[in-house]
Amino acid sequence: MELLQRTFGFLVTLLIASVLLFPENVASAGDTLIRIKARGKLRCGVSDGIPGFSWKGPDGRWTGMDVDFCRALAAAVLKDPEKVDFVPLTASRRFPALKAGELDVLARNTTWTMEREAVLGILFAGVLVYDTQGFLVPTSSGITELSQLDGATVCVVRGSSHEEHIAQTFGARNWTYQPLQVESSVQAMAALNEGKCKAFTSESPQLKTARMNAPDGPDQYSLLKETISEEPMGPVVRRGDEDWFTIVRWVLFTLILAEDGGYTGANVRSRLEKTADFRAMSWKQLDGLIAKSLGIDPGWRIRVVESVGNYGEVFERNLGSQSTLNLERGPNKLWKDAGLMYAPPFR
C-alpha cells in the first residue's frame, strides 16, 4: 500500500510539473479559434517568396495561391479576408514555427506525406495544388535527360520533401549525386548560375518562375521533361484541435464545391439568396447549424467564395491562364473534367 501511495504521489507530481513547465501543450488543444478571435488576426505561415504561391509585391501586398487560401480562411472565421498576418518562412523553419504555436495555419506549398503527419504531429487539411518535382539546368550544359545528372551536384532546398525524393529516385537507379542544400530558390539559382551545381530540383511552378526571373533571361535555363514525384500540397495545422482542423479543411472544400456548383466570387451571394435554387437551399439550411457547431458566424461559405472566388478562379489567377506562369491545370481540374479535385458533400 505504501508503495502504491508513493507511486500515485509521484505520478501526480509529474502531471503537475508537466502542466507548469509546458502550459502551451495543455492550452493548444481545442482553442485555436478562440485565440484567433481574441487576437483579431489569423496568423498564416507562407513562403519567403514563391510567385504564384506566396509573394510580397513592391506595394507590400501578398499574392498567390496559398495567400488566397489564407484570406478565404480569415473571411470564414473573422468575416474579413484582410485580417491576416502573413509570416514568411523558409522550408526548414515552417514546421518548427507551426509546432511552436507561432502560426494558426501553415499554407506554404507544403507536400503532404505520411511521415510528416506521423512524426511531426501535424495534419494536412487536404490538397490545394497537385504538382510534380522536376529539374532546371543551364541550357549551355547540354543536359537534356535526367540520366545525365548521374554523379552531378544538385541544388535542393533544405527541409523540403525534394531531398528525400531525389535520394529515392537516384538510389533506385544506382546513380550517385551530391546534394547542395540551400535555404531558398534564390540561393539555388545563384549557385546554379555560379556553376556550384548542375541542376536545381523543386516543384515545377517554382522552377518555371525561377527560369522566367533569371537575370540573363529564361533561355539560359531549361526544364527537363522528366519529373520524379507527385507533390500533393496543402494547408497544415497542429494536431490536437479537431474543430480548427475541420474549419480549415472545409474552407478548402468550399472553394472546390463552389466551382463544381458554378458559384463564383461575383454570383455566390445573389445565387444563394434565390430560394428557387435547390442547391442554394441546401447550403442555407445547413449554414446556421454548421456555423453554430464550429463557433463561427453564419454565411461563412458566402464570405469564403466572395473573398477570393471559387477554386478555378483562384488557380487561374495565380498559376493558370491569368498569371505569368500560365500553367495548365492538369490534375487540378475538377473530377468531372478528368482532374483530381473532388470534395465531399456538405450533407
CSV table of C-alpha atoms in Angstrom, one decimal:
chain,number,residue,atom,x,y,z
A,1,MET,CA,0.0,0.0,0.0
A,2,GLU,CA,2.8,2.4,0.9
A,3,LEU,CA,4.5,1.6,-2.4
A,4,LEU,CA,1.2,2.3,-4.2
A,5,GLN,CA,0.8,5.6,-2.5
A,6,ARG,CA,4.3,6.7,-3.3
A,7,THR,CA,3.8,5.7,-6.9
A,8,PHE,CA,0.5,7.6,-7.1
A,9,GLY,CA,2.1,10.7,-5.5
A,10,PHE,CA,4.9,10.6,-8.0
A,11,LEU,CA,2.5,10.5,-10.9
A,12,VAL,CA,0.5,13.4,-9.6
A,13,THR,CA,3.7,15.4,-9.1
A,14,LEU,CA,4.8,14.6,-12.6
A,15,LEU,CA,1.5,15.6,-14.0
A,16,ILE,CA,1.5,19.0,-12.2
A,17,ALA,CA,5.1,19.6,-13.3
A,18,SER,CA,4.2,18.9,-16.9
A,19,VAL,CA,1.4,21.5,-16.8
A,20,LEU,CA,3.6,24.1,-15.1
A,21,LEU,CA,6.6,23.5,-17.4
A,22,PHE,CA,4.6,23.1,-20.7
A,23,PRO,CA,1.4,25.0,-20.3
A,24,GLU,CA,1.2,25.6,-24.1
A,25,ASN,CA,0.6,21.8,-24.6
A,26,VAL,CA,-2.5,22.0,-22.4
A,27,ALA,CA,-3.8,25.2,-24.0
A,28,SER,CA,-3.1,24.3,-27.6
A,29,ALA,CA,-5.8,21.6,-27.9
A,30,GLY,CA,-9.2,23.0,-28.9
A,31,ASP,CA,-8.8,26.7,-28.5
A,32,THR,CA,-7.1,27.9,-31.8
A,33,LEU,CA,-10.3,29.7,-32.9
A,34,ILE,CA,-10.6,31.4,-29.5
A,35,ARG,CA,-7.1,32.8,-29.8
A,36,ILE,CA,-7.7,34.0,-33.4
A,37,LYS,CA,-10.8,35.8,-32.4
A,38,ALA,CA,-9.2,37.4,-29.3
A,39,ARG,CA,-6.2,38.5,-31.5
A,40,GLY,CA,-8.4,39.7,-34.3
A,41,LYS,CA,-6.0,38.3,-36.9
A,42,LEU,CA,-5.2,35.0,-38.5
A,43,ARG,CA,-1.5,34.0,-38.5
A,44,CYS,CA,-0.7,32.3,-41.7
A,45,GLY,CA,2.7,30.8,-42.5
A,46,VAL,CA,3.7,31.3,-46.1
A,47,SER,CA,6.9,31.0,-48.2
A,48,ASP,CA,9.6,33.6,-48.1
A,49,GLY,CA,8.9,34.4,-51.8
A,50,ILE,CA,7.5,32.0,-54.4
A,51,PRO,CA,5.5,33.7,-57.2
A,52,GLY,CA,2.2,32.0,-57.8
A,53,PHE,CA,2.0,30.7,-54.2
A,54,SER,CA,3.0,33.5,-51.9
A,55,TRP,CA,4.8,36.6,-53.0
A,56,LYS,CA,5.1,40.1,-51.4
A,57,GLY,CA,4.9,42.7,-54.1
A,58,PRO,CA,6.6,46.1,-54.1
A,59,ASP,CA,3.5,47.7,-52.6
A,60,GLY,CA,3.7,45.3,-49.6
A,61,ARG,CA,0.7,43.2,-50.6
A,62,TRP,CA,0.9,39.5,-50.6
A,63,THR,CA,-0.5,37.5,-53.6
A,64,GLY,CA,-0.6,33.8,-54.5
A,65,MET,CA,-2.5,30.6,-54.3
A,66,ASP,CA,-1.5,30.0,-50.6
A,67,VAL,CA,-2.2,33.6,-49.8
A,68,ASP,CA,-5.7,33.5,-51.2
A,69,PHE,CA,-6.4,30.4,-49.1
A,70,CYS,CA,-5.4,32.3,-46.0
A,71,ARG,CA,-7.7,35.2,-46.9
A,72,ALA,CA,-10.6,32.8,-47.5
A,73,LEU,CA,-10.0,31.3,-44.1
A,74,ALA,CA,-9.9,34.7,-42.5
A,75,ALA,CA,-13.1,35.6,-44.2
A,76,ALA,CA,-14.8,32.5,-42.8
A,77,VAL,CA,-13.7,32.9,-39.2
A,78,LEU,CA,-13.2,36.7,-38.8
A,79,LYS,CA,-15.6,38.0,-41.6
A,80,ASP,CA,-12.7,39.9,-43.2
A,81,PRO,CA,-10.2,38.4,-45.7
A,82,GLU,CA,-7.7,41.2,-44.9
A,83,LYS,CA,-7.4,40.2,-41.2
A,84,VAL,CA,-4.3,38.0,-41.9
A,85,ASP,CA,-0.8,38.4,-40.7
A,86,PHE,CA,1.4,36.6,-43.2
A,87,VAL,CA,4.5,35.0,-41.7
A,88,PRO,CA,7.2,34.3,-44.3
A,89,LEU,CA,9.2,31.2,-43.6
A,90,THR,CA,12.0,29.1,-45.2
A,91,ALA,CA,11.2,25.5,-45.8
A,92,SER,CA,13.4,24.4,-42.8
A,93,ARG,CA,11.6,26.8,-40.4
A,94,ARG,CA,8.0,26.1,-41.4
A,95,PHE,CA,7.3,23.1,-39.2
A,96,PRO,CA,9.1,24.3,-36.1
A,97,ALA,CA,7.1,27.6,-36.3
A,98,LEU,CA,3.8,25.7,-36.6
A,99,LYS,CA,4.6,23.4,-33.7
A,100,ALA,CA,5.7,26.3,-31.5
A,101,GLY,CA,2.4,28.0,-32.0
A,102,GLU,CA,3.7,30.9,-34.0
A,103,LEU,CA,1.1,30.1,-36.7
A,104,ASP,CA,-2.5,29.2,-36.8
A,105,VAL,CA,-2.2,27.5,-40.2
A,106,LEU,CA,0.7,26.8,-42.5
A,107,ALA,CA,0.0,27.4,-46.2
A,108,ARG,CA,3.4,27.2,-47.7
A,109,ASN,CA,3.4,24.9,-50.8
A,110,THR,CA,4.0,22.0,-48.4
A,111,THR,CA,3.8,18.4,-49.6
A,112,TRP,CA,1.5,16.0,-47.8
A,113,THR,CA,3.4,12.9,-46.6
A,114,MET,CA,2.6,10.2,-44.0
A,115,GLU,CA,5.9,10.7,-42.4
A,116,ARG,CA,5.2,14.3,-41.7
A,117,GLU,CA,1.8,13.6,-40.1
A,118,ALA,CA,3.0,10.7,-38.1
A,119,VAL,CA,6.3,12.0,-36.8
A,120,LEU,CA,5.7,15.8,-36.6
A,121,GLY,CA,2.2,15.6,-35.1
A,122,ILE,CA,0.6,17.7,-37.7
A,123,LEU,CA,-2.4,17.3,-40.0
A,124,PHE,CA,-2.9,18.2,-43.7
A,125,ALA,CA,-6.4,19.6,-44.3
A,126,GLY,CA,-6.4,18.5,-47.9
A,127,VAL,CA,-4.8,19.2,-51.3
A,128,LEU,CA,-4.7,22.8,-52.6
A,129,VAL,CA,-2.4,22.0,-55.5
A,130,TYR,CA,-1.3,18.8,-57.2
A,131,ASP,CA,2.2,19.2,-58.5
A,132,THR,CA,5.4,17.3,-59.6
A,133,GLN,CA,9.1,17.6,-58.8
A,134,GLY,CA,11.3,18.5,-61.8
A,135,PHE,CA,14.8,19.7,-62.6
A,136,LEU,CA,16.2,23.0,-64.0
A,137,VAL,CA,19.6,23.0,-65.8
A,138,PRO,CA,21.7,25.6,-67.6
A,139,THR,CA,20.9,25.3,-71.4
A,140,SER,CA,24.6,25.6,-72.1
A,141,SER,CA,25.3,22.4,-70.1
A,142,GLY,CA,23.8,20.3,-72.9
A,143,ILE,CA,21.9,18.3,-70.3
A,144,THR,CA,18.6,17.1,-71.7
A,145,GLU,CA,18.0,13.8,-69.9
A,146,LEU,CA,17.8,13.1,-66.2
A,147,SER,CA,20.3,10.3,-66.5
A,148,GLN,CA,23.0,12.9,-67.4
A,149,LEU,CA,22.8,14.1,-63.8
A,150,ASP,CA,24.3,10.8,-62.6
A,151,GLY,CA,27.3,11.9,-60.4
A,152,ALA,CA,26.3,15.6,-60.5
A,153,THR,CA,25.9,18.1,-57.8
A,154,VAL,CA,22.2,19.1,-57.4
A,155,CYS,CA,20.9,22.1,-55.6
A,156,VAL,CA,17.9,21.4,-53.3
A,157,VAL,CA,16.1,23.5,-50.7
A,158,ARG,CA,16.9,22.4,-47.2
A,159,GLY,CA,13.9,20.9,-45.3
A,160,SER,CA,11.9,20.1,-48.4
A,161,SER,CA,10.4,16.8,-49.5
A,162,HIS,CA,12.6,17.1,-52.6
A,163,GLU,CA,15.6,15.9,-50.6
A,164,GLU,CA,14.1,12.5,-50.0
A,165,HIS,CA,12.6,12.2,-53.4
A,166,ILE,CA,15.8,12.7,-55.3
A,167,ALA,CA,17.6,10.3,-52.9
A,168,GLN,CA,15.0,7.6,-53.6
A,169,THR,CA,15.0,8.2,-57.3
A,170,PHE,CA,18.7,8.2,-57.8
A,171,GLY,CA,19.2,5.3,-55.3
A,172,ALA,CA,16.7,3.1,-57.1
A,173,ARG,CA,18.6,3.7,-60.4
A,174,ASN,CA,22.0,3.2,-58.8
A,175,TRP,CA,23.0,6.7,-59.6
A,176,THR,CA,25.1,8.9,-57.4
A,177,TYR,CA,24.8,12.7,-56.8
A,178,GLN,CA,26.0,15.3,-54.4
A,179,PRO,CA,23.2,17.5,-52.8
A,180,LEU,CA,24.0,21.1,-52.3
A,181,GLN,CA,21.5,22.3,-49.6
A,182,VAL,CA,20.3,25.9,-49.8
A,183,GLU,CA,17.7,27.9,-47.9
A,184,SER,CA,15.7,29.3,-50.9
A,185,SER,CA,15.2,29.1,-54.6
A,186,VAL,CA,17.1,32.5,-54.9
A,187,GLN,CA,20.1,30.8,-53.4
A,188,ALA,CA,19.7,27.8,-55.6
A,189,MET,CA,19.6,29.9,-58.8
A,190,ALA,CA,22.7,31.8,-57.6
A,191,ALA,CA,24.5,28.6,-57.1
A,192,LEU,CA,23.3,27.2,-60.4
A,193,ASN,CA,24.5,30.4,-62.2
A,194,GLU,CA,27.9,30.2,-60.5
A,195,GLY,CA,28.4,26.5,-61.5
A,196,LYS,CA,28.2,25.2,-58.0
A,197,CYS,CA,25.6,22.7,-59.0
A,198,LYS,CA,24.5,21.3,-62.4
A,199,ALA,CA,20.8,21.3,-61.6
A,200,PHE,CA,18.2,22.7,-59.3
A,201,THR,CA,15.3,20.4,-58.2
A,202,SER,CA,12.0,21.7,-56.9
A,203,GLU,CA,8.2,21.8,-57.8
A,204,SER,CA,7.6,22.6,-61.4
A,205,PRO,CA,5.9,26.1,-60.9
A,206,GLN,CA,8.8,27.2,-58.7
A,207,LEU,CA,11.3,26.1,-61.4
A,208,LYS,CA,9.4,27.8,-64.1
A,209,THR,CA,9.3,31.0,-62.0
A,210,ALA,CA,13.0,30.8,-61.4
A,211,ARG,CA,13.6,30.4,-65.1
A,212,MET,CA,11.4,33.3,-66.0
A,213,ASN,CA,13.1,35.6,-63.5
A,214,ALA,CA,16.7,34.6,-64.4
A,215,PRO,CA,18.9,37.7,-64.7
A,216,ASP,CA,20.3,36.6,-68.0
A,217,GLY,CA,16.9,35.6,-69.4
A,218,PRO,CA,14.8,32.4,-69.4
A,219,ASP,CA,16.6,31.0,-72.5
A,220,GLN,CA,19.7,30.4,-70.4
A,221,TYR,CA,17.9,27.6,-68.5
A,222,SER,CA,15.9,24.6,-69.5
A,223,LEU,CA,13.4,22.4,-67.7
A,224,LEU,CA,14.0,18.7,-68.1
A,225,LYS,CA,10.9,16.8,-69.3
A,226,GLU,CA,11.1,14.0,-66.7
A,227,THR,CA,9.6,14.5,-63.3
A,228,ILE,CA,10.3,12.3,-60.3
A,229,SER,CA,7.5,12.6,-57.8
A,230,GLU,CA,3.9,13.6,-57.1
A,231,GLU,CA,3.6,16.7,-54.8
A,232,PRO,CA,0.2,17.0,-53.3
A,233,MET,CA,0.4,20.3,-51.4
A,234,GLY,CA,-2.0,21.8,-48.9
A,235,PRO,CA,-2.6,23.7,-45.7
A,236,VAL,CA,-1.3,22.2,-42.4
A,237,VAL,CA,-2.4,22.6,-38.8
A,238,ARG,CA,-1.1,21.3,-35.4
A,239,ARG,CA,-2.6,18.0,-34.2
A,240,GLY,CA,-4.9,18.3,-31.2
A,241,ASP,CA,-7.6,20.8,-32.3
A,242,GLU,CA,-10.2,18.9,-34.3
A,243,ASP,CA,-12.6,21.8,-34.5
A,244,TRP,CA,-10.0,24.1,-36.1
A,245,PHE,CA,-8.8,21.3,-38.4
A,246,THR,CA,-12.5,20.8,-39.6
A,247,ILE,CA,-12.8,24.6,-40.3
A,248,VAL,CA,-9.6,24.7,-42.3
A,249,ARG,CA,-10.4,21.5,-44.3
A,250,TRP,CA,-13.9,22.7,-45.2
A,251,VAL,CA,-12.9,26.1,-46.3
A,252,LEU,CA,-10.7,24.3,-48.8
A,253,PHE,CA,-13.6,22.0,-49.8
A,254,THR,CA,-15.9,25.0,-50.1
A,255,LEU,CA,-13.7,26.5,-52.8
A,256,ILE,CA,-13.8,23.2,-54.7
A,257,LEU,CA,-17.5,22.7,-54.3
A,258,ALA,CA,-18.2,26.3,-55.3
A,259,GLU,CA,-16.6,25.7,-58.7
A,260,ASP,CA,-18.4,22.4,-59.0
A,261,GLY,CA,-21.7,24.1,-58.5
A,262,GLY,CA,-21.0,27.1,-60.7
A,263,TYR,CA,-20.7,29.6,-57.8
A,264,THR,CA,-18.2,32.4,-58.4
A,265,GLY,CA,-17.0,35.4,-56.4
A,266,ALA,CA,-19.4,37.6,-58.4
A,267,ASN,CA,-22.6,35.5,-58.2
A,268,VAL,CA,-22.4,33.4,-55.0
A,269,ARG,CA,-24.4,35.9,-52.8
A,270,SER,CA,-27.1,36.6,-55.4
A,271,ARG,CA,-27.5,32.9,-56.2
A,272,LEU,CA,-27.7,31.8,-52.6
A,273,GLU,CA,-30.4,34.4,-51.9
A,274,LYS,CA,-32.6,32.7,-54.6
A,275,THR,CA,-34.7,30.1,-52.7
A,276,ALA,CA,-35.7,28.5,-56.1
A,277,ASP,CA,-32.1,27.2,-56.4
A,278,PHE,CA,-32.2,23.7,-54.9
A,279,ARG,CA,-28.5,23.6,-54.1
A,280,ALA,CA,-28.6,27.1,-52.6
A,281,MET,CA,-31.5,26.0,-50.4
A,282,SER,CA,-29.4,23.1,-49.2
A,283,TRP,CA,-26.4,25.3,-48.5
A,284,LYS,CA,-28.6,27.8,-46.5
A,285,GLN,CA,-30.4,25.1,-44.5
A,286,LEU,CA,-27.0,23.8,-43.2
A,287,ASP,CA,-25.3,27.1,-42.7
A,288,GLY,CA,-26.7,28.0,-39.3
A,289,LEU,CA,-26.3,24.6,-37.8
A,290,ILE,CA,-22.7,24.2,-39.1
A,291,ALA,CA,-21.7,27.7,-38.1
A,292,LYS,CA,-23.1,27.2,-34.6
A,293,SER,CA,-21.3,23.9,-34.2
A,294,LEU,CA,-18.0,25.3,-35.4
A,295,GLY,CA,-18.2,28.6,-33.5
A,296,ILE,CA,-18.2,30.9,-36.5
A,297,ASP,CA,-20.7,33.4,-37.9
A,298,PRO,CA,-23.4,32.2,-40.4
A,299,GLY,CA,-22.7,33.0,-44.0
A,300,TRP,CA,-19.1,31.8,-43.8
A,301,ARG,CA,-19.3,29.9,-47.2
A,302,ILE,CA,-20.6,33.0,-49.0
A,303,ARG,CA,-17.7,35.0,-47.4
A,304,VAL,CA,-15.2,32.4,-48.4
A,305,VAL,CA,-16.2,32.5,-52.1
A,306,GLU,CA,-16.8,36.2,-52.2
A,307,SER,CA,-13.4,37.0,-50.8
A,308,VAL,CA,-11.3,35.0,-53.4
A,309,GLY,CA,-13.6,33.3,-55.9
A,310,ASN,CA,-14.0,29.6,-56.4
A,311,TYR,CA,-11.1,27.1,-56.7
A,312,GLY,CA,-10.9,27.6,-60.5
A,313,GLU,CA,-10.8,31.4,-60.2
A,314,VAL,CA,-8.0,31.1,-57.5
A,315,PHE,CA,-6.0,28.7,-59.7
A,316,GLU,CA,-6.2,30.6,-62.9
A,317,ARG,CA,-5.5,34.0,-61.3
A,318,ASN,CA,-2.3,32.8,-59.5
A,319,LEU,CA,-0.9,29.8,-61.5
A,320,GLY,CA,-3.0,29.5,-64.7
A,321,SER,CA,-4.1,31.4,-67.7
A,322,GLN,CA,-4.4,34.8,-65.9
A,323,SER,CA,-0.9,34.5,-64.4
A,324,THR,CA,2.6,34.9,-65.8
A,325,LEU,CA,3.2,31.2,-65.2
A,326,ASN,CA,0.3,30.2,-67.4
A,327,LEU,CA,0.3,26.6,-66.1
A,328,GLU,CA,-2.1,24.0,-67.3
A,329,ARG,CA,-4.5,22.9,-64.6
A,330,GLY,CA,-3.9,19.2,-65.4
A,331,PRO,CA,-4.8,17.2,-62.3
A,332,ASN,CA,-6.0,20.4,-60.6
A,333,LYS,CA,-9.1,20.3,-62.8
A,334,LEU,CA,-12.4,19.2,-61.2
A,335,TRP,CA,-13.2,15.5,-61.2
A,336,LYS,CA,-15.8,15.9,-63.9
A,337,ASP,CA,-13.2,17.5,-66.2
A,338,ALA,CA,-10.8,14.5,-65.8
A,339,GLY,CA,-9.0,16.1,-62.9
A,340,LEU,CA,-8.4,15.1,-59.2
A,341,MET,CA,-10.2,18.0,-57.5
A,342,TYR,CA,-13.1,16.5,-55.6
A,343,ALA,CA,-14.7,17.4,-52.3
A,344,PRO,CA,-17.2,15.5,-50.0
A,345,PRO,CA,-20.8,16.8,-50.0
A,346,PHE,CA,-22.0,19.2,-47.3
A,347,ARG,CA,-24.7,16.8,-46.3
